[in-house]
Amino acid sequence: RYVVLTTKHHEGFTNWGSPVSWNWNSVDTGPHRDLVGELGEALRESNLRYGLYHSLMEWFNPLYLADKQSDFKNQSFVLKKTMPELYDLVLKYKPDLIWSDGDWEAPDSYWNSTCFLAWLYNDSPVKDTVVVNDRWGRGCSCRHGGFYNCEDKYKPGTLLDHKWEMCSSLDKLSWGYRSNMSLDEVMDESSMIEELVQTVSLGGNYLINVGPTKEGVIVPIFQERLLALGRWLDTNGEAIYESQPWRVQVENTTDTVWYTCKGPVVFAIFLLWPRDNVLHLSSPVPCTDTQVTLLGFAGTLEWQKQPGEGMLITLPHLPPSPLPPQAGWAVKLEGVK
């Protein structure tokens, strides 16, 4: 469980008192606060991991533009701005994760990425705990890194042999806040749950973005969506947190049932409630001692072996409601293969 804060985006404004960003940082101007430090303290009090997003490049920095003009044969911007800031962030805030971005215009040799990462993993104060993503130079994505991002809103569609992360945004059209955003441009609860379930079933982590207002406020519609996802996880988090991909990731007959596991325990997460209240699972192989429970529901569920292979699980009846039911439920299967 982790939170990633944008310490600096492509425009160059830093959310801490960067010593190489004079008067263009959150301590010298704006809120006059060290936002990176304050959020870090709050997260660690809540036992959450702390990740720092940092853009290697800056759209308007004259040093960067001059290096770009030289076809990145000069490194003035990297030596005077990018690297000092990265070292400062690590030494000052000791992050659990570094989420690098803004790398695509230049090779890793320009950014000095390998030198920085060698220091990070061998000599830095977080060398034994830190993880990094894969955006450290042109052509690095999906090839190098502690975990892969590959591209924004990446969905591999299959189980990868390397840890990865799906980074999505509640605003379908933007990563930053838009005052003209309309309701139909915001992800709904069922879409968030579907993305989360599919991502975790395929071995990924789910990082969901919200863009705060210029005052630093997370607007009510984003709050509502995040709290709804939190409520869903309060009930179904056992099937998500610390889980691993199972031998089968998704039912062959449908894309609405996804699997995770914890050791011998298997979780089947179904995104649509069956009309007859009977859940058909073809992948698990039950035995006489198999026990089935529905997360958030007391007691065990009745099941029977399905003709051929798999099992039929009798679900509790949903009480009638004028509102559509939530999206996503998880059954816990103990004693299946």
Short mmCIF file of C-alpha atoms in Angstrom, two decimals:
data_model
loop_
_atom_site.label_atom_id
_atom_site.label_comp_id
_atom_site.label_asym_id
_atom_site.label_seq_id
_atom_site.Cartn_x
_atom_site.Cartn_y
_atom_site.Cartn_z
CA ARG A 1 0.00 0.00 0.00
CA TYR A 2 1.69 3.15 -1.13
CA VAL A 3 1.14 6.76 -2.18
CA VAL A 4 3.19 8.56 -4.83
CA LEU A 5 3.45 12.36 -4.71
CA THR A 6 4.51 14.47 -7.67
CA THR A 7 7.57 16.23 -6.26
CA LYS A 8 8.19 17.97 -9.61
CA HIS A 9 6.39 17.73 -12.94
CA HIS A 10 7.61 18.81 -16.38
CA GLU A 11 7.09 22.54 -15.67
CA GLY A 12 9.82 22.40 -13.02
CA PHE A 13 8.02 23.64 -9.89
CA THR A 14 9.22 21.62 -6.89
CA ASN A 15 6.98 20.74 -3.94
CA TRP A 16 9.88 20.99 -1.53
CA GLY A 17 12.59 23.60 -1.01
CA SER A 18 14.91 22.36 -3.74
CA PRO A 19 18.28 24.14 -3.41
CA VAL A 20 18.58 24.25 -7.22
CA SER A 21 15.08 25.63 -7.88
CA TRP A 22 15.37 29.08 -6.33
CA ASN A 23 12.02 30.89 -5.99
CA TRP A 24 10.27 28.18 -8.03
CA ASN A 25 9.37 25.85 -5.19
CA SER A 26 6.65 25.43 -2.57
CA VAL A 27 8.77 26.82 0.29
CA ASP A 28 9.81 30.08 -1.40
CA THR A 29 6.42 30.77 -2.98
CA GLY A 30 2.81 29.54 -3.00
CA PRO A 31 1.99 27.67 0.24
CA HIS A 32 5.46 28.30 1.76
CA ARG A 33 5.47 24.69 2.98
CA ASP A 34 7.56 21.58 2.45
CA LEU A 35 4.79 19.47 0.95
CA VAL A 36 7.04 16.46 0.24
CA GLY A 37 8.17 16.33 3.86
CA GLU A 38 4.73 16.92 5.42
CA LEU A 39 3.02 14.22 3.35
CA GLY A 40 5.83 11.78 4.08
CA GLU A 41 5.38 12.19 7.83
CA ALA A 42 1.60 11.72 7.58
CA LEU A 43 1.89 8.59 5.42
CA ARG A 44 4.42 6.91 7.64
CA GLU A 45 2.24 7.53 10.68
CA SER A 46 -0.44 5.59 8.76
CA ASN A 47 1.99 2.77 7.90
CA LEU A 48 1.85 3.54 4.16
CA ARG A 49 4.85 3.35 1.83
CA TYR A 50 5.96 6.66 0.35
CA GLY A 51 6.79 7.07 -3.33
CA LEU A 52 8.20 10.18 -5.00
CA TYR A 53 7.41 11.02 -8.62
CA HIS A 54 10.11 13.15 -10.25
CA SER A 55 10.36 14.46 -13.81
CA LEU A 56 13.87 14.23 -15.23
CA MET A 57 13.14 16.95 -17.79
CA GLU A 58 11.68 20.46 -17.59
CA TRP A 59 9.84 21.85 -20.58
CA PHE A 60 10.94 25.48 -20.20
CA ASN A 61 14.29 25.34 -18.40
CA PRO A 62 16.92 27.20 -20.51
CA LEU A 63 19.60 24.69 -19.49
CA TYR A 64 17.48 21.78 -20.69
CA LEU A 65 16.57 23.54 -23.93
CA ALA A 66 20.26 24.27 -24.59
CA ASP A 67 21.19 20.62 -23.96
CA LYS A 68 18.40 19.56 -26.28
CA GLN A 69 19.70 21.96 -28.94
CA SER A 70 23.08 20.21 -28.72
CA ASP A 71 21.33 16.86 -29.38
CA PHE A 72 22.01 16.06 -25.71
CA LYS A 73 25.79 16.07 -26.14
CA ASN A 74 25.96 18.63 -23.31
CA GLN A 75 24.72 17.78 -19.80
CA SER A 76 24.48 21.16 -18.08
CA PHE A 77 20.85 20.61 -17.07
CA VAL A 78 21.48 17.12 -15.70
CA LEU A 79 24.55 18.13 -13.69
CA LYS A 80 23.12 21.38 -12.32
CA LYS A 81 19.44 20.48 -11.86
CA THR A 82 18.22 16.89 -12.34
CA MET A 83 20.85 14.94 -10.42
CA PRO A 84 21.22 17.38 -7.50
CA GLU A 85 17.45 17.20 -7.00
CA LEU A 86 17.30 13.41 -7.12
CA TYR A 87 20.12 13.04 -4.60
CA ASP A 88 18.49 15.67 -2.40
CA LEU A 89 15.14 13.86 -2.45
CA VAL A 90 16.70 10.54 -1.48
CA LEU A 91 18.94 11.89 1.27
CA LYS A 92 16.31 14.18 2.77
CA TYR A 93 13.13 12.06 2.54
CA LYS A 94 14.36 8.44 2.18
CA PRO A 95 11.55 7.32 -0.16
CA ASP A 96 10.38 3.74 -0.51
CA LEU A 97 9.82 4.21 -4.24
CA ILE A 98 11.10 6.54 -6.97
CA TRP A 99 8.70 7.04 -9.87
CA SER A 100 10.81 8.57 -12.65
CA ASP A 101 9.27 10.27 -15.70
CA GLY A 102 10.08 12.75 -18.47
CA ASP A 103 12.87 10.59 -19.85
CA TRP A 104 11.76 9.89 -23.41
CA GLU A 105 13.60 12.63 -25.32
CA ALA A 106 17.13 11.58 -24.35
CA PRO A 107 19.09 8.36 -23.71
CA ASP A 108 19.95 7.16 -20.21
CA SER A 109 23.60 8.17 -20.84
CA TYR A 110 22.46 11.82 -20.97
CA TRP A 111 20.46 11.51 -17.74
CA ASN A 112 23.30 9.71 -15.87
CA SER A 113 20.66 7.18 -14.85
CA THR A 114 22.97 4.21 -14.42
CA CYS A 115 25.31 6.19 -12.17
CA PHE A 116 22.43 7.40 -9.99
CA LEU A 117 20.80 3.96 -9.78
CA ALA A 118 24.13 2.31 -8.88
CA TRP A 119 24.46 4.76 -5.98
CA LEU A 120 20.79 4.28 -5.02
CA TYR A 121 21.05 0.49 -4.79
CA ASN A 122 24.57 0.25 -3.34
CA ASP A 123 25.33 3.27 -1.17
CA SER A 124 22.17 5.31 -0.50
CA PRO A 125 20.34 5.23 2.87
CA VAL A 126 17.46 3.33 1.20
CA LYS A 127 19.61 0.85 -0.74
CA ASP A 128 17.98 -2.22 0.86
CA THR A 129 14.35 -1.11 0.59
CA VAL A 130 13.85 1.22 -2.39
CA VAL A 131 12.19 0.22 -5.68
CA VAL A 132 12.11 2.17 -8.96
CA ASN A 133 10.09 2.14 -12.17
CA ASP A 134 11.39 1.86 -15.73
CA ARG A 135 11.50 5.45 -17.07
CA TRP A 136 15.19 6.29 -16.96
CA GLY A 137 15.99 7.06 -20.60
CA ARG A 138 14.74 6.67 -24.14
CA GLY A 139 14.09 2.99 -24.82
CA CYS A 140 14.27 1.87 -21.16
CA SER A 141 10.54 1.44 -20.57
CA CYS A 142 9.35 -2.15 -20.30
CA ARG A 143 12.99 -3.34 -20.39
CA HIS A 144 14.75 -2.07 -17.25
CA GLY A 145 13.55 -1.19 -13.76
CA GLY A 146 12.43 -2.72 -10.50
CA PHE A 147 8.90 -2.71 -11.89
CA TYR A 148 7.55 -1.85 -15.33
CA ASN A 149 5.16 0.97 -16.24
CA CYS A 150 5.72 0.52 -19.99
CA GLU A 151 3.21 3.26 -20.85
CA ASP A 152 0.41 5.21 -19.20
CA LYS A 153 -2.65 3.03 -18.44
CA TYR A 154 -0.67 -0.06 -19.46
CA LYS A 155 -2.67 -3.31 -19.70
CA PRO A 156 -0.54 -6.29 -20.77
CA GLY A 157 -3.54 -8.61 -21.07
CA THR A 158 -1.45 -11.55 -19.85
CA LEU A 159 0.71 -12.61 -16.92
CA LEU A 160 4.20 -11.06 -17.13
CA ASP A 161 7.42 -12.54 -15.73
CA HIS A 162 8.38 -9.15 -14.23
CA LYS A 163 6.63 -7.01 -11.62
CA TRP A 164 4.58 -4.22 -13.20
CA GLU A 165 2.21 -1.40 -12.36
CA MET A 166 -0.90 -0.09 -14.07
CA CYS A 167 -1.06 3.70 -13.58
CA SER A 168 -4.51 5.12 -14.34
CA SER A 169 -6.27 8.44 -13.74
CA LEU A 170 -9.73 9.17 -12.35
CA ASP A 171 -10.08 11.92 -14.93
CA LYS A 172 -10.16 9.94 -18.19
CA LEU A 173 -8.76 12.88 -20.18
CA SER A 174 -6.11 14.38 -17.91
CA TRP A 175 -3.56 13.72 -15.17
CA GLY A 176 -3.91 17.24 -13.78
CA TYR A 177 -7.00 19.03 -12.45
CA ARG A 178 -9.41 20.51 -15.01
CA SER A 179 -12.06 22.98 -13.87
CA ASN A 180 -14.15 22.16 -16.98
CA MET A 181 -14.21 18.42 -16.31
CA SER A 182 -17.65 16.83 -16.70
CA LEU A 183 -19.10 13.89 -14.77
CA ASP A 184 -19.00 11.46 -17.69
CA GLU A 185 -15.25 12.09 -17.99
CA VAL A 186 -14.61 10.66 -14.50
CA MET A 187 -14.12 6.92 -13.96
CA ASP A 188 -17.05 5.33 -12.15
CA GLU A 189 -16.74 2.91 -9.24
CA SER A 190 -17.26 -0.25 -11.28
CA SER A 191 -14.55 0.75 -13.79
CA MET A 192 -12.06 1.35 -10.97
CA ILE A 193 -12.82 -2.02 -9.40
CA GLU A 194 -12.58 -3.79 -12.75
CA GLU A 195 -9.17 -2.22 -13.47
CA LEU A 196 -7.93 -3.08 -9.99
CA VAL A 197 -9.07 -6.70 -10.16
CA GLN A 198 -7.69 -7.32 -13.65
CA THR A 199 -4.37 -5.71 -12.76
CA VAL A 200 -3.81 -7.66 -9.54
CA SER A 201 -4.91 -10.96 -11.13
CA LEU A 202 -2.19 -10.47 -13.75
CA GLY A 203 0.46 -9.74 -11.10
CA GLY A 204 0.42 -5.95 -11.27
CA ASN A 205 0.01 -3.08 -8.81
CA TYR A 206 -2.69 -0.45 -9.32
CA LEU A 207 -1.74 3.23 -8.97
CA ILE A 208 -4.66 5.62 -9.45
CA ASN A 209 -4.06 9.32 -10.05
CA VAL A 210 -5.99 12.38 -8.92
CA GLY A 211 -5.11 15.95 -9.88
CA PRO A 212 -5.64 18.39 -7.00
CA THR A 213 -6.74 21.99 -7.53
CA LYS A 214 -4.23 24.84 -7.42
CA GLU A 215 -5.10 25.17 -3.71
CA GLY A 216 -4.09 21.53 -3.15
CA VAL A 217 -7.67 20.29 -2.66
CA ILE A 218 -8.86 16.89 -3.89
CA VAL A 219 -12.30 17.77 -5.26
CA PRO A 220 -15.42 16.01 -3.89
CA ILE A 221 -16.06 13.80 -6.94
CA PHE A 222 -12.53 12.37 -6.65
CA GLN A 223 -12.96 11.94 -2.89
CA GLU A 224 -16.22 10.06 -3.47
CA ARG A 225 -14.61 7.69 -5.97
CA LEU A 226 -11.58 6.97 -3.78
CA LEU A 227 -13.71 6.40 -0.68
CA ALA A 228 -15.95 4.02 -2.65
CA LEU A 229 -12.91 2.00 -3.70
CA GLY A 230 -11.75 2.03 -0.08
CA ARG A 231 -15.10 0.66 1.10
CA TRP A 232 -14.89 -2.11 -1.49
CA LEU A 233 -11.40 -2.98 -0.27
CA ASP A 234 -12.60 -3.00 3.35
CA THR A 235 -14.74 -5.99 2.36
CA ASN A 236 -12.68 -7.59 -0.40
CA GLY A 237 -9.12 -6.54 0.40
CA GLU A 238 -8.22 -10.06 1.54
CA ALA A 239 -8.39 -11.10 -2.12
CA ILE A 240 -6.20 -8.16 -3.21
CA TYR A 241 -3.55 -7.20 -0.67
CA GLU A 242 -0.47 -9.45 -0.55
CA SER A 243 -2.07 -11.77 -3.10
CA GLN A 244 -0.35 -13.48 -6.02
CA PRO A 245 -1.53 -14.64 -9.45
CA TRP A 246 -3.08 -18.10 -9.46
CA ARG A 247 -2.39 -20.79 -12.09
CA VAL A 248 -5.41 -19.38 -13.96
CA GLN A 249 -5.88 -15.62 -14.14
CA VAL A 250 -9.32 -15.38 -15.77
CA GLU A 251 -12.11 -17.83 -16.55
CA ASN A 252 -11.83 -19.16 -20.10
CA THR A 253 -15.51 -18.65 -20.74
CA THR A 254 -15.77 -15.04 -19.54
CA ASP A 255 -13.78 -11.93 -18.69
CA THR A 256 -15.89 -11.21 -15.61
CA VAL A 257 -14.29 -13.76 -13.22
CA TRP A 258 -10.67 -13.22 -12.17
CA TYR A 259 -8.47 -15.16 -9.77
CA THR A 260 -5.87 -14.40 -7.11
CA CYS A 261 -4.36 -16.62 -4.42
CA LYS A 262 -2.51 -16.63 -1.10
CA GLY A 263 -0.68 -19.90 -0.74
CA PRO A 264 -3.26 -22.70 -1.04
CA VAL A 265 -6.23 -20.32 -0.71
CA VAL A 266 -7.81 -19.21 -3.99
CA PHE A 267 -10.04 -16.17 -4.51
CA ALA A 268 -12.47 -15.91 -7.42
CA ILE A 269 -13.51 -12.28 -7.95
CA PHE A 270 -16.62 -11.93 -10.09
CA LEU A 271 -17.62 -8.57 -11.55
CA LEU A 272 -21.26 -9.44 -12.43
CA TRP A 273 -23.74 -11.04 -10.05
CA PRO A 274 -25.29 -14.11 -11.73
CA ARG A 275 -29.04 -13.77 -12.31
CA ASP A 276 -29.82 -17.20 -10.88
CA ASN A 277 -27.56 -16.60 -7.84
CA VAL A 278 -25.39 -19.53 -8.93
CA LEU A 279 -21.73 -18.84 -9.72
CA HIS A 280 -20.23 -21.18 -12.33
CA LEU A 281 -16.47 -21.69 -11.97
CA SER A 282 -14.79 -24.04 -14.42
CA SER A 283 -11.15 -23.64 -13.33
CA PRO A 284 -10.97 -24.71 -9.64
CA VAL A 285 -10.88 -28.45 -8.94
CA PRO A 286 -12.78 -29.09 -5.67
CA CYS A 287 -12.51 -32.02 -3.25
CA THR A 288 -14.78 -33.34 -0.52
CA ASP A 289 -13.24 -30.96 2.06
CA THR A 290 -13.56 -27.81 -0.08
CA GLN A 291 -14.99 -24.83 1.80
CA VAL A 292 -16.43 -21.72 0.15
CA THR A 293 -17.14 -18.35 1.75
CA LEU A 294 -18.17 -14.99 0.33
CA LEU A 295 -16.09 -12.09 1.64
CA GLY A 296 -18.29 -9.77 3.68
CA PHE A 297 -20.92 -12.49 4.24
CA ALA A 298 -21.13 -14.64 7.38
CA GLY A 299 -21.16 -18.40 7.06
CA THR A 300 -20.18 -20.86 4.35
CA LEU A 301 -21.79 -21.30 0.95
CA GLU A 302 -23.21 -24.46 -0.55
CA TRP A 303 -21.53 -25.80 -3.64
CA GLN A 304 -21.62 -28.81 -5.88
CA LYS A 305 -19.28 -30.30 -8.41
CA GLN A 306 -20.10 -29.16 -11.90
CA PRO A 307 -20.67 -31.86 -14.51
CA GLY A 308 -17.37 -32.20 -16.37
CA GLU A 309 -15.09 -29.94 -14.35
CA GLY A 310 -15.35 -27.00 -11.99
CA MET A 311 -18.00 -26.15 -9.43
CA LEU A 312 -21.37 -24.46 -8.96
CA ILE A 313 -21.60 -22.13 -5.96
CA THR A 314 -24.97 -21.05 -4.54
CA LEU A 315 -24.73 -17.39 -3.59
CA PRO A 316 -26.92 -15.62 -1.02
CA HIS A 317 -29.90 -13.74 -2.40
CA LEU A 318 -29.33 -10.03 -2.84
CA PRO A 319 -32.03 -7.97 -1.10
CA PRO A 320 -34.15 -5.92 -3.51
CA SER A 321 -32.87 -2.38 -3.93
CA PRO A 322 -33.73 0.57 -6.20
CA LEU A 323 -29.99 1.11 -6.66
CA PRO A 324 -27.78 -1.07 -8.86
CA PRO A 325 -25.62 -3.49 -6.85
CA GLN A 326 -21.94 -2.82 -6.29
CA ALA A 327 -19.45 -4.10 -8.84
CA GLY A 328 -17.28 -6.97 -7.74
CA TRP A 329 -17.52 -9.71 -5.12
CA ALA A 330 -14.98 -12.31 -4.02
CA VAL A 331 -15.48 -15.93 -3.01
CA LYS A 332 -12.77 -17.57 -0.94
CA LEU A 333 -12.02 -21.16 -1.94
CA GLU A 334 -10.20 -23.39 0.52
CA GLY A 335 -9.25 -26.93 -0.46
CA VAL A 336 -9.25 -26.57 -4.24
CA LYS A 337 -6.55 -27.25 -6.82
#
